[in-house]
Amino acid sequence: MAVYTDVSDEDIARFVAEYDIGNVISFKGIAEGVENTNFLLQTDQASFILTLYEKRVNPDDLPFYLGLMDHLSAKGLNCPTPIHGRDGVALRRLCGRPAAITSFLNGMSPRRIMPHHCTGLGAALAQLHTAGQDFEMYLGNALSVKGWRPLFESCRADANGVQPGLEKLIEDELVFLEANWPHQLPAGVIHADLFPDNVFFFPGKDDVSGLIDFYFACNDLLAYDIAICMNAWCFEPDNSFNVTKARNLLSSYGKVRALSDDELAALPILARGASLRFLLTRLYDWINTPKDALVTPKNPREYINKLRFHQRIDSAGAYGLGEE
Amino acid sequence: MAVYTDVSDEDIARFVAEYDIGNVISFKGIAEGVENTNFLLQTDQASFILTLYEKRVNPDDLPFYLGLMDHLSAKGLNCPTPIHGRDGVALRRLCGRPAAITSFLNGMSPRRIMPHHCTGLGAALAQLHTAGQDFEMYLGNALSVKGWRPLFESCRADANGVQPGLEKLIEDELVFLEANWPHQLPAGVIHADLFPDNVFFFPGKDDVSGLIDFYFACNDLLAYDIAICMNAWCFEPDNSFNVTKARNLLSSYGKVRALSDDELAALPILARGASLRFLLTRLYDWINTPKDALVTPKNPREYINKLRFHQRIDSAGAYGLGEE
């Protein structure tokens, strides 16, 4: 959520001249997107988003992300559409970084999550999963179960300094998840980072007006994406779980793409995995973010609480749906 | 340059309903403005800027700033125009803070300053000074010569830790400036913070398309504003002084508002004062900014170099103009 790269007015004018989108009239860094630098670019024709991909994004993965947005847009999903230059190329370079212009989406991220937002979210997530089924590229999830142990090893020495007992909590959870992860569930393209920041609504409306920030998208278990959303949308600021929100999310999802019994049964373990994944990356960032960084790291403790909550659940009934 | 206050989608919809500006369709935090939270607000009618005034702005001074922008806009200066609600009120409250919506200005801040930018800047600054002459409100400059010593006392104990000898450099300079400050020069409304971030141009054009961020504006010596600009625009990144840029700034200013001999003669001391003012505030911020702050403090050393440069100047001729 920061401007990591300063793009000069001359650079942007030169860059935009490669496209058929008119002349630049305004260009502002915006507080959107976690890992990249985003600008709101206004030309005499329309508004666009210019993204510069910073070091945490692997440039080799960018064709997947942009290809996915092209694919999903063509399927009618409201997501940023990559704008192609006059030469047909969408992925270019600017200020020494990979860069792309995408369409601008109207709507706003909800700050205070209401149950009706989770209804819209569930439908949009299922539409994304359905629309992604025939996308032909493949990108594995570096932050799924196999990636967690190396991440943990890189910061385990500092874990107890963040909270006493945290090293053992993570170690035990890792052993459990590595032994029990449900690899056989339906898979496909997932968003993998569908936090409220990345979902737009119009005020007072239930339907999602747009999904953004596909830069963690990958191939993984579809229900794992639901578990990530449940963590991001269904806990209150005091860490209590709101079962109404979870029920709305799950039932609305299920109306677009039916969840199998296996998927429902796996939700608690997927939610534990989703908790551990964000606990680990937040722990890593918490330990490794220097004082003068542009971005304030998020506290990992929130995800310790979520993990502990899901450890106590033994069936999806606790999430407001399921076999009970 | 940060979003200090999170405004919910519901809050903004309710707030905008107090105005005749249409319905919100998008709302994004932008990296603009040093002390306040700024959002780019798009309605189905136009684009606007919503500013939330954070703690460093004294709420008592806001009627001056907004009144000044109203006044300057009415005089034809391209600056943000406060938008008044249906009840006629421009200064309102949102999320517990004073807040105002202003018009959106096209154009972009120049990142790489070219001599032609200083030509446009000089004319715009003189237009601002001229247009402000009949503005009826008054606000003293809390960061002029009388304010520097208290600021210094609050951080002198840490000065040598930032650079050996800095405490003595500042103390000696303060004694000199307090004894020799040219209080009798022409005064009026000054911008007092006209850094490149606050000046918009269209790419390749000389003329300024807009001036923003009037939240340090005050009544002070007009030529002191020029000295602030000279420091902000006429030094290269390696701290060398670019006399072509200074000449462009001064001569272009002089074509709109003639500088008196006294003002020209005082430029070196005003430039020393302008250097000390930003050295002191940056020193204060450098020492007092906590690790988890949203904003990275600027290094005060740049202004040590500028101060030392101006200490060696004895007439405005060195700035490319004057009696030599």
XYZ file of C-alpha atoms in Angstrom:
648
model
C 0.000 0.000 0.000
C 2.730 2.397 -0.942
C 4.421 4.076 -3.838
C 7.735 2.225 -4.060
C 8.760 3.602 -7.421
C 8.526 7.202 -8.444
C 7.543 7.545 -12.093
C 8.343 10.883 -13.655
C 5.804 12.879 -15.600
C 8.000 12.495 -18.680
C 8.259 8.740 -18.251
C 4.509 8.337 -17.971
C 3.819 10.514 -21.006
C 6.287 8.446 -23.050
C 4.848 5.191 -21.743
C 1.228 6.099 -22.456
C 2.181 7.131 -26.004
C 2.648 3.395 -26.739
C -1.090 2.856 -26.236
C -4.281 4.032 -27.938
C -5.747 5.493 -24.750
C -5.393 9.249 -25.251
C -3.139 11.751 -23.476
C -2.309 11.788 -19.786
C -4.056 14.483 -17.805
C -3.437 13.209 -14.285
C -1.374 10.579 -12.561
C -1.448 9.831 -8.855
C 0.058 7.176 -6.634
C -2.687 5.340 -4.801
C -2.798 3.377 -1.573
C -3.952 0.154 -3.177
C -2.274 -3.209 -3.667
C 0.059 -4.655 -1.104
C 3.182 -5.492 -3.017
C 3.205 -3.286 -6.092
C 3.166 0.398 -6.935
C -0.183 1.514 -8.313
C -1.080 4.757 -10.007
C -4.444 6.084 -10.994
C -3.886 7.302 -14.527
C -6.402 9.593 -16.130
C -6.277 10.354 -19.821
C -8.597 12.509 -21.869
C -10.432 9.247 -22.687
C -10.816 7.325 -19.418
C -9.331 6.280 -16.088
C -6.852 3.417 -15.815
C -4.607 1.766 -13.256
C -0.878 1.598 -13.957
C 0.914 -1.074 -11.949
C 4.668 -1.363 -11.525
C 5.616 -4.812 -10.320
C 8.030 -4.608 -7.428
C 10.546 -7.152 -6.243
C 8.190 -9.463 -4.390
C 6.429 -10.395 -7.635
C 8.320 -12.901 -9.746
C 8.445 -11.446 -13.282
C 8.163 -14.961 -14.712
C 4.670 -15.209 -13.202
C 3.359 -11.979 -14.737
C 2.181 -13.551 -18.011
C 0.033 -15.875 -15.880
C -1.535 -13.004 -13.929
C -2.189 -10.821 -16.970
C -3.343 -13.791 -19.034
C -5.738 -14.713 -16.240
C -7.185 -11.201 -16.084
C -7.613 -11.236 -19.878
C -9.344 -14.610 -19.616
C -11.622 -13.682 -16.723
C -12.566 -10.337 -18.319
C -13.466 -12.120 -21.535
C -15.707 -14.411 -19.462
C -17.538 -11.366 -18.098
C -15.987 -11.227 -14.647
C -15.556 -7.665 -13.377
C -11.805 -7.592 -12.922
C -9.093 -5.296 -14.284
C -8.659 -5.856 -18.014
C -5.064 -5.564 -19.221
C -4.744 -2.851 -21.839
C -2.591 -3.862 -24.773
C -0.265 -1.402 -26.468
C -0.420 -0.601 -30.170
C 1.962 -3.515 -30.682
C -0.421 -5.904 -28.932
C 1.780 -6.218 -25.845
C 0.267 -5.737 -22.360
C 3.301 -6.503 -20.197
C 5.888 -3.740 -20.723
C 8.700 -2.113 -18.735
C 8.765 1.276 -17.008
C 11.443 2.708 -14.716
C 13.320 -0.582 -14.780
C 10.312 -2.608 -13.665
C 7.708 -4.741 -15.393
C 4.595 -2.625 -15.789
C 1.062 -2.894 -17.138
C -1.967 -0.684 -17.584
C -5.349 -2.171 -16.716
C -8.891 -0.870 -16.888
C -10.235 1.076 -13.926
C -13.023 -0.500 -11.893
C -15.652 1.569 -10.160
C -16.763 0.675 -6.672
C -15.248 0.719 -3.195
C -13.767 -1.763 -0.779
C -16.013 -2.216 2.224
C -14.281 -1.161 5.451
C -16.934 -2.383 7.843
C -17.922 -5.844 6.680
C -21.627 -6.504 6.871
C -23.252 -9.908 6.355
C -24.596 -8.815 2.951
C -21.046 -8.231 1.720
C -20.294 -11.904 2.347
C -23.294 -12.845 0.206
C -21.897 -10.841 -2.702
C -18.421 -12.179 -2.049
C -19.493 -15.833 -2.126
C -21.159 -15.457 -5.508
C -18.209 -13.524 -6.968
C -15.701 -16.081 -5.687
C -17.662 -18.967 -7.191
C -17.961 -17.060 -10.482
C -14.198 -16.562 -10.468
C -13.612 -20.270 -9.832
C -16.042 -21.253 -12.565
C -14.677 -18.752 -15.089
C -11.120 -19.913 -14.364
C -11.838 -23.584 -15.092
C -10.819 -23.391 -18.747
C -7.861 -21.039 -18.289
C -4.981 -22.826 -19.924
C -1.943 -21.585 -18.017
C -0.769 -23.134 -14.758
C 0.984 -21.615 -11.749
C 1.540 -23.612 -8.580
C 0.859 -22.048 -5.186
C 4.233 -21.286 -3.597
C 2.394 -20.398 -0.393
C 0.484 -23.657 0.028
C 1.330 -26.516 2.385
C 4.718 -27.330 0.840
C 5.896 -23.725 1.086
C 5.059 -23.227 4.759
C 7.918 -25.178 6.342
C 10.747 -23.308 4.551
C 9.026 -20.035 5.441
C 8.781 -21.155 9.071
C 12.439 -22.231 9.190
C 13.482 -18.745 8.009
C 11.837 -17.087 11.001
C 11.322 -19.752 13.695
C 14.201 -18.414 15.802
C 12.275 -15.184 16.349
C 8.794 -16.690 16.790
C 8.753 -16.897 20.582
C 9.904 -13.296 20.754
C 6.672 -12.291 19.043
C 4.548 -14.426 21.374
C 5.736 -17.016 23.906
C 4.953 -20.554 22.712
C 4.467 -19.509 19.083
C 7.301 -21.695 17.767
C 5.701 -24.854 19.190
C 2.217 -23.856 18.064
C 3.422 -23.483 14.476
C 5.621 -26.601 14.533
C 2.780 -28.785 15.804
C 0.323 -27.302 13.325
C 2.723 -27.831 10.440
C 3.164 -31.488 11.355
C -0.617 -31.891 11.477
C -1.286 -30.104 8.189
C 1.523 -31.864 6.328
C 0.060 -35.226 7.395
C -3.596 -34.425 6.777
C -3.832 -31.908 3.926
C -6.688 -32.880 1.555
C -4.806 -32.856 -1.754
C -7.591 -34.581 -3.700
C -10.252 -31.840 -3.652
C -11.405 -29.992 -6.799
C -8.671 -27.630 -7.956
C -8.346 -24.726 -10.361
C -7.439 -21.071 -10.431
C -7.859 -19.380 -7.052
C -7.425 -15.710 -6.129
C -5.631 -16.617 -2.894
C -5.728 -13.093 -1.458
C -9.356 -12.013 -1.615
C -9.336 -9.683 1.384
C -11.916 -6.865 1.563
C -9.305 -4.477 0.081
C -9.524 -6.444 -3.127
C -13.293 -6.539 -3.514
C -15.366 -3.569 -4.663
C -19.017 -2.847 -4.038
C -21.306 0.109 -4.653
C -22.599 1.565 -1.391
C -25.686 -0.256 -0.175
C -25.532 -2.887 -2.911
C -25.034 -6.617 -2.298
C -23.381 -7.499 -5.589
C -19.638 -7.264 -6.003
C -18.774 -4.593 -8.585
C -15.223 -5.811 -9.120
C -12.342 -7.987 -7.939
C -8.777 -6.703 -8.072
C -5.175 -7.660 -7.271
C -4.686 -11.053 -8.880
C -0.989 -11.165 -7.998
C -1.283 -14.100 -5.622
C -3.573 -16.018 -7.996
C -2.455 -19.577 -8.671
C -3.707 -23.123 -9.120
C -4.785 -24.745 -5.875
C -7.794 -26.268 -4.150
C -10.869 -24.146 -4.836
C -12.206 -24.613 -1.313
C -8.914 -23.295 0.086
C -9.844 -19.931 -1.473
C -13.127 -20.059 0.479
C -11.171 -20.744 3.676
C -8.949 -17.709 3.015
C -12.068 -15.567 2.526
C -13.700 -16.952 5.659
C -10.682 -15.811 7.658
C -10.539 -12.429 5.960
C -14.259 -11.611 6.065
C -15.996 -13.533 8.826
C -14.108 -12.549 11.968
C -15.054 -9.409 13.863
C -12.395 -6.875 14.928
C -12.451 -8.503 18.407
C -11.509 -11.857 16.764
C -14.932 -13.413 17.357
C -16.269 -15.502 14.501
C -19.476 -14.274 12.845
C -21.342 -17.368 11.742
C -23.942 -15.358 9.838
C -21.241 -13.975 7.578
C -19.754 -17.433 7.050
C -23.180 -18.908 6.263
C -23.830 -16.134 3.733
C -20.443 -16.688 2.122
C -20.840 -20.461 1.876
C -24.480 -20.571 0.819
C -24.049 -17.845 -1.764
C -20.956 -19.587 -3.131
C -22.856 -22.877 -3.285
C -25.640 -21.394 -5.396
C -23.126 -20.683 -8.191
C -20.808 -23.655 -7.711
C -22.015 -26.544 -5.553
C -19.571 -27.606 -2.843
C -18.998 -31.350 -2.595
C -19.319 -33.180 0.720
C -15.545 -33.677 0.711
C -14.979 -29.961 0.307
C -17.349 -29.147 3.138
C -15.785 -31.750 5.393
C -12.328 -30.331 4.645
C -13.207 -26.724 5.441
C -11.891 -26.773 9.027
C -8.467 -28.094 7.994
C -8.350 -25.733 4.993
C -9.156 -22.861 7.353
C -6.329 -23.945 9.657
C -4.007 -23.959 6.635
C -5.246 -20.549 5.524
C -4.619 -19.249 9.052
C -1.111 -20.676 9.157
C -0.254 -19.272 5.707
C -1.067 -15.679 6.729
C 0.382 -16.180 10.200
C 3.687 -17.223 8.632
C 3.923 -14.458 6.047
C 2.929 -11.829 8.611
C 5.442 -13.243 11.082
C 8.155 -13.123 8.424
C 7.288 -9.524 7.520
C 6.986 -8.512 11.177
C 10.520 -9.744 11.848
C 12.112 -8.570 8.619
C 10.566 -5.146 7.942
C 13.153 -2.421 8.565
C 12.368 0.713 10.521
C 12.400 2.972 7.491
C 10.140 0.780 5.350
C 7.306 2.451 3.476
C 4.847 -0.129 4.691
C 3.925 -0.940 8.283
C 3.862 -4.719 8.752
C 0.607 -6.298 9.905
C 0.581 -7.898 13.312
C 0.698 -11.707 13.048
C -1.270 -12.192 16.287
C -4.624 -11.838 14.539
C -3.872 -15.063 12.674
C -2.735 -16.894 15.811
C -6.255 -16.321 17.127
C -7.841 -17.520 13.896
C -5.711 -20.645 13.863
C -6.684 -21.468 17.439
C -10.348 -20.927 16.590
C -10.272 -23.403 13.693
C -8.278 -25.958 15.716
C -11.321 -26.284 17.952
C -13.736 -26.931 15.043
C -14.389 -30.455 13.907
C -16.973 -30.028 11.200
C -18.151 -27.416 8.748
C -21.419 -27.183 10.674
C -19.656 -24.686 12.893
C -19.357 -22.401 9.856
C -23.128 -22.259 9.495
C -23.557 -24.980 6.853
C -22.753 -28.627 6.278
C -23.730 -32.070 7.363
C -24.888 -31.334 10.876
C 1.877 11.015 2.008
C -0.199 8.401 3.683
C -3.723 7.412 4.512
C -3.926 8.113 8.232
C -7.679 7.739 8.527
C -9.702 4.981 7.010
C -13.064 6.230 5.778
C -15.673 3.564 5.266
C -17.688 3.244 2.082
C -20.835 3.969 4.126
C -19.307 7.073 5.698
C -18.298 8.497 2.345
C -21.695 7.840 0.773
C -23.399 9.622 3.682
C -20.908 12.500 3.538
C -21.261 13.047 -0.203
C -25.050 13.088 0.148
C -24.625 16.500 1.844
C -23.384 17.960 -1.465
C -24.801 18.481 -4.934
C -22.035 16.521 -6.645
C -23.734 13.267 -7.636
C -23.233 9.729 -6.303
C -19.933 8.156 -5.354
C -18.607 5.618 -7.819
C -15.020 5.334 -6.615
C -12.953 6.421 -3.674
C -9.219 5.834 -3.266
C -6.572 6.935 -0.819
C -3.816 8.794 -2.661
C -0.169 9.439 -1.918
C -0.496 13.209 -1.928
C -0.206 15.799 0.813
C 2.281 15.476 3.633
C 0.193 15.955 6.743
C -3.355 15.072 5.806
C -5.271 12.124 4.431
C -6.346 12.630 0.834
C -8.782 10.610 -1.207
C -9.567 10.808 -4.866
C -13.343 10.786 -4.971
C -15.143 10.086 -8.219
C -18.844 10.663 -8.562
C -21.040 10.194 -11.582
C -20.478 13.927 -12.226
C -16.746 14.616 -11.752
C -13.560 13.916 -9.822
C -12.832 15.600 -6.483
C -10.307 15.474 -3.674
C -11.542 14.733 -0.161
C -9.130 15.847 2.547
C -9.274 14.792 6.182
C -7.239 17.150 8.343
C -5.012 15.234 10.706
C -3.525 16.308 13.991
C -0.671 18.442 12.675
C -3.117 20.925 11.161
C -4.619 23.323 13.686
C -8.414 23.217 13.118
C -8.595 26.931 13.977
C -6.524 27.687 10.873
C -8.745 25.756 8.459
C -11.135 28.664 7.721
C -8.044 30.637 6.619
C -6.852 27.891 4.260
C -10.257 27.203 2.755
C -11.082 30.910 2.566
C -7.772 31.481 0.793
C -8.479 28.775 -1.775
C -11.945 30.241 -2.347
C -10.342 33.676 -2.798
C -7.553 32.532 -5.102
C -9.929 30.406 -7.221
C -12.220 33.394 -7.622
C -9.200 35.386 -8.828
C -8.556 32.784 -11.526
C -5.640 30.975 -9.928
C -5.634 27.235 -10.665
C -5.866 25.860 -7.165
C -8.307 23.481 -5.488
C -11.713 25.140 -5.093
C -13.534 24.207 -1.897
C -16.889 22.598 -2.665
C -19.666 23.877 -0.458
C -22.416 21.571 0.776
C -26.096 22.197 0.156
C -26.078 24.213 3.374
C -23.289 26.443 2.058
C -20.656 24.985 4.388
C -17.299 23.819 2.994
C -15.542 22.795 6.205
C -17.334 19.762 7.659
C -16.475 16.746 9.840
C -15.924 13.137 8.818
C -14.674 10.243 10.969
C -14.029 12.621 13.842
C -11.854 14.942 11.801
C -12.359 18.231 10.004
C -12.847 17.443 6.320
C -13.433 19.221 3.030
C -14.038 18.344 -0.595
C -12.183 20.400 -3.194
C -12.167 20.404 -6.972
C -9.775 18.032 -8.738
C -6.894 19.602 -10.683
C -5.468 17.983 -13.774
C -1.747 17.909 -14.304
C 1.231 16.165 -12.724
C 4.005 17.068 -10.343
C 7.334 17.119 -12.121
C 9.708 14.499 -10.683
C 12.799 15.539 -12.607
C 12.968 19.334 -12.403
C 13.989 20.980 -15.677
C 14.833 24.670 -16.034
C 11.549 25.300 -17.862
C 9.602 24.135 -14.813
C 11.216 26.938 -12.809
C 10.017 29.428 -15.405
C 6.433 28.255 -14.948
C 6.871 28.146 -11.183
C 8.119 31.744 -10.954
C 5.117 33.098 -12.815
C 2.643 31.015 -10.797
C 4.212 32.055 -7.498
C 4.030 35.732 -8.418
C 0.412 35.277 -9.537
C -0.359 33.688 -6.187
C 1.288 36.578 -4.316
C -0.552 39.135 -6.413
C -3.929 37.408 -6.136
C -3.488 37.084 -2.369
C -2.906 40.820 -1.815
C -6.559 41.611 -1.115
C -7.366 38.462 0.867
C -8.814 39.740 4.091
C -7.929 37.061 6.608
C -4.594 36.918 8.423
C -2.552 33.999 9.717
C 0.945 34.490 11.100
C 3.737 32.119 10.098
C 4.415 29.870 13.076
C 7.467 28.531 11.246
C 9.197 31.852 10.600
C 12.172 33.288 12.510
C 10.392 33.536 15.870
C 9.299 29.910 15.763
C 12.713 28.433 15.007
C 14.326 28.720 18.437
C 11.596 26.847 20.356
C 11.696 24.156 17.662
C 15.488 23.962 18.025
C 15.325 23.752 21.812
C 12.957 20.786 21.533
C 15.507 18.761 19.562
C 18.967 20.312 20.156
C 20.021 17.511 22.527
C 19.847 15.057 19.615
C 21.316 17.304 16.907
C 24.943 16.170 17.147
C 23.785 12.574 17.002
C 22.416 13.270 13.542
C 25.619 14.999 12.408
C 28.613 16.042 14.556
C 28.716 19.829 14.954
C 25.080 20.311 13.945
C 24.047 21.841 17.282
C 26.637 24.631 16.940
C 25.847 25.189 13.259
C 22.178 25.750 14.072
C 22.827 27.825 17.208
C 25.183 30.193 15.351
C 22.808 30.476 12.416
C 19.859 31.216 14.691
C 21.792 34.015 16.411
C 22.658 35.485 13.019
C 19.137 35.241 11.604
C 17.464 36.594 14.734
C 19.752 39.657 14.563
C 19.542 40.276 10.826
C 16.128 39.112 9.606
C 14.691 41.673 7.110
C 11.278 42.222 8.703
C 10.480 45.279 6.557
C 10.114 43.634 3.147
C 6.784 43.444 1.259
C 4.506 40.923 2.927
C 1.304 39.097 2.118
C -0.060 35.608 1.698
C 2.625 33.062 0.921
C 2.272 29.363 0.115
C 5.290 28.497 2.292
C 5.551 24.892 1.060
C 5.684 25.101 -2.720
C 7.760 21.982 -3.332
C 7.489 20.193 -6.702
C 4.924 17.800 -5.164
C 2.568 20.743 -4.867
C 2.876 22.118 -8.399
C 1.228 20.502 -11.413
C 2.188 20.780 -15.070
C 1.075 19.054 -18.254
C 3.902 17.025 -19.800
C 6.144 19.150 -21.999
C 4.368 22.393 -21.094
C 6.022 25.339 -19.298
C 2.948 26.762 -17.636
C 1.831 25.552 -14.242
C -1.566 23.822 -14.490
C -2.266 24.012 -10.780
C -0.986 24.639 -7.259
C -2.118 22.457 -4.368
C -1.680 21.928 -0.619
C -2.217 25.348 0.927
C -1.980 24.017 4.476
C 1.206 25.882 5.350
C -0.014 29.105 3.733
C 0.273 32.166 5.971
C 1.177 35.834 5.997
C 4.899 36.476 5.702
C 7.506 38.136 3.502
C 6.711 37.428 -0.151
C 10.384 37.022 -1.037
C 10.716 34.368 1.666
C 8.373 32.191 -0.444
C 10.788 32.618 -3.358
C 13.660 31.532 -1.121
C 11.719 28.388 -0.125
C 11.134 27.621 -3.808
C 14.778 28.243 -4.684
C 15.775 25.610 -2.138
C 13.112 23.179 -3.249
C 13.566 23.532 -7.022
C 17.061 24.789 -7.865
C 19.374 22.240 -6.235
C 20.331 19.099 -8.102
C 20.096 15.680 -6.431
C 23.862 15.891 -5.722
C 23.224 19.159 -3.782
C 24.828 21.355 -6.425
C 23.036 24.641 -7.125
C 21.651 25.086 -10.643
C 21.897 28.786 -11.384
C 19.916 28.471 -14.623
C 16.915 27.208 -12.698
C 17.253 30.015 -10.151
C 17.547 32.631 -12.891
C 14.427 31.254 -14.579
C 12.515 31.289 -11.307
C 13.529 34.842 -10.399
C 13.199 36.425 -13.818
C 9.861 34.781 -14.509
C 8.587 35.863 -11.093
C 9.806 39.403 -11.756
C 7.817 39.671 -14.976
C 4.577 39.259 -13.020
C 5.538 41.026 -9.795
C 8.673 43.188 -9.805
C 11.130 42.426 -7.005
C 12.417 45.496 -5.156
C 16.158 46.041 -4.658
C 15.656 45.343 -0.947
C 14.018 42.021 -1.706
C 16.820 41.030 -4.082
C 19.480 42.074 -1.582
C 17.760 40.042 1.131
C 17.523 36.831 -0.891
C 20.665 35.212 0.569
C 19.528 35.708 4.158
C 15.973 34.624 3.301
C 17.431 31.516 1.686
C 19.442 30.818 4.845
C 16.240 31.172 6.851
C 14.350 28.912 4.455
C 17.136 26.338 4.799
C 17.086 26.501 8.586
C 13.288 26.210 8.713
C 13.239 22.916 6.784
C 16.409 21.702 8.500
C 14.702 22.180 11.866
C 11.383 20.557 10.989
C 13.132 17.630 9.309
C 15.460 17.264 12.291
C 12.489 17.274 14.628
C 10.665 14.662 12.529
C 13.826 12.573 12.127
C 14.234 12.368 15.888
C 10.581 11.978 16.793
C 9.148 9.658 14.144
C 8.404 6.232 15.651
C 9.405 3.020 13.921
C 5.880 2.073 13.004
C 4.939 5.450 11.514
C 3.141 5.479 8.181
C 5.487 8.114 6.845
C 9.247 7.860 6.465
C 10.905 11.031 7.765
C 13.033 13.009 5.321
C 16.722 13.218 6.022
C 17.630 16.653 7.424
C 21.140 16.535 5.903
C 19.965 17.858 2.549
C 19.088 21.127 4.255
C 22.403 21.306 6.122
C 24.047 21.410 2.704
C 21.664 24.071 1.445
C 22.237 26.213 4.505
C 26.020 25.985 4.078
C 25.679 26.932 0.410
C 23.711 30.095 1.160
C 26.063 31.032 4.027
C 28.781 31.494 1.412
C 26.652 33.806 -0.805
C 26.806 37.548 -0.254
C 24.565 38.868 -2.985
C 21.643 37.782 -5.121
C 23.930 37.864 -8.147
C 24.949 34.345 -7.228
C 21.354 33.303 -7.896
C 21.608 34.444 -11.500
C 20.064 37.904 -11.105
C 20.573 41.124 -9.182
C 22.943 43.984 -8.873
C 26.170 42.345 -9.992
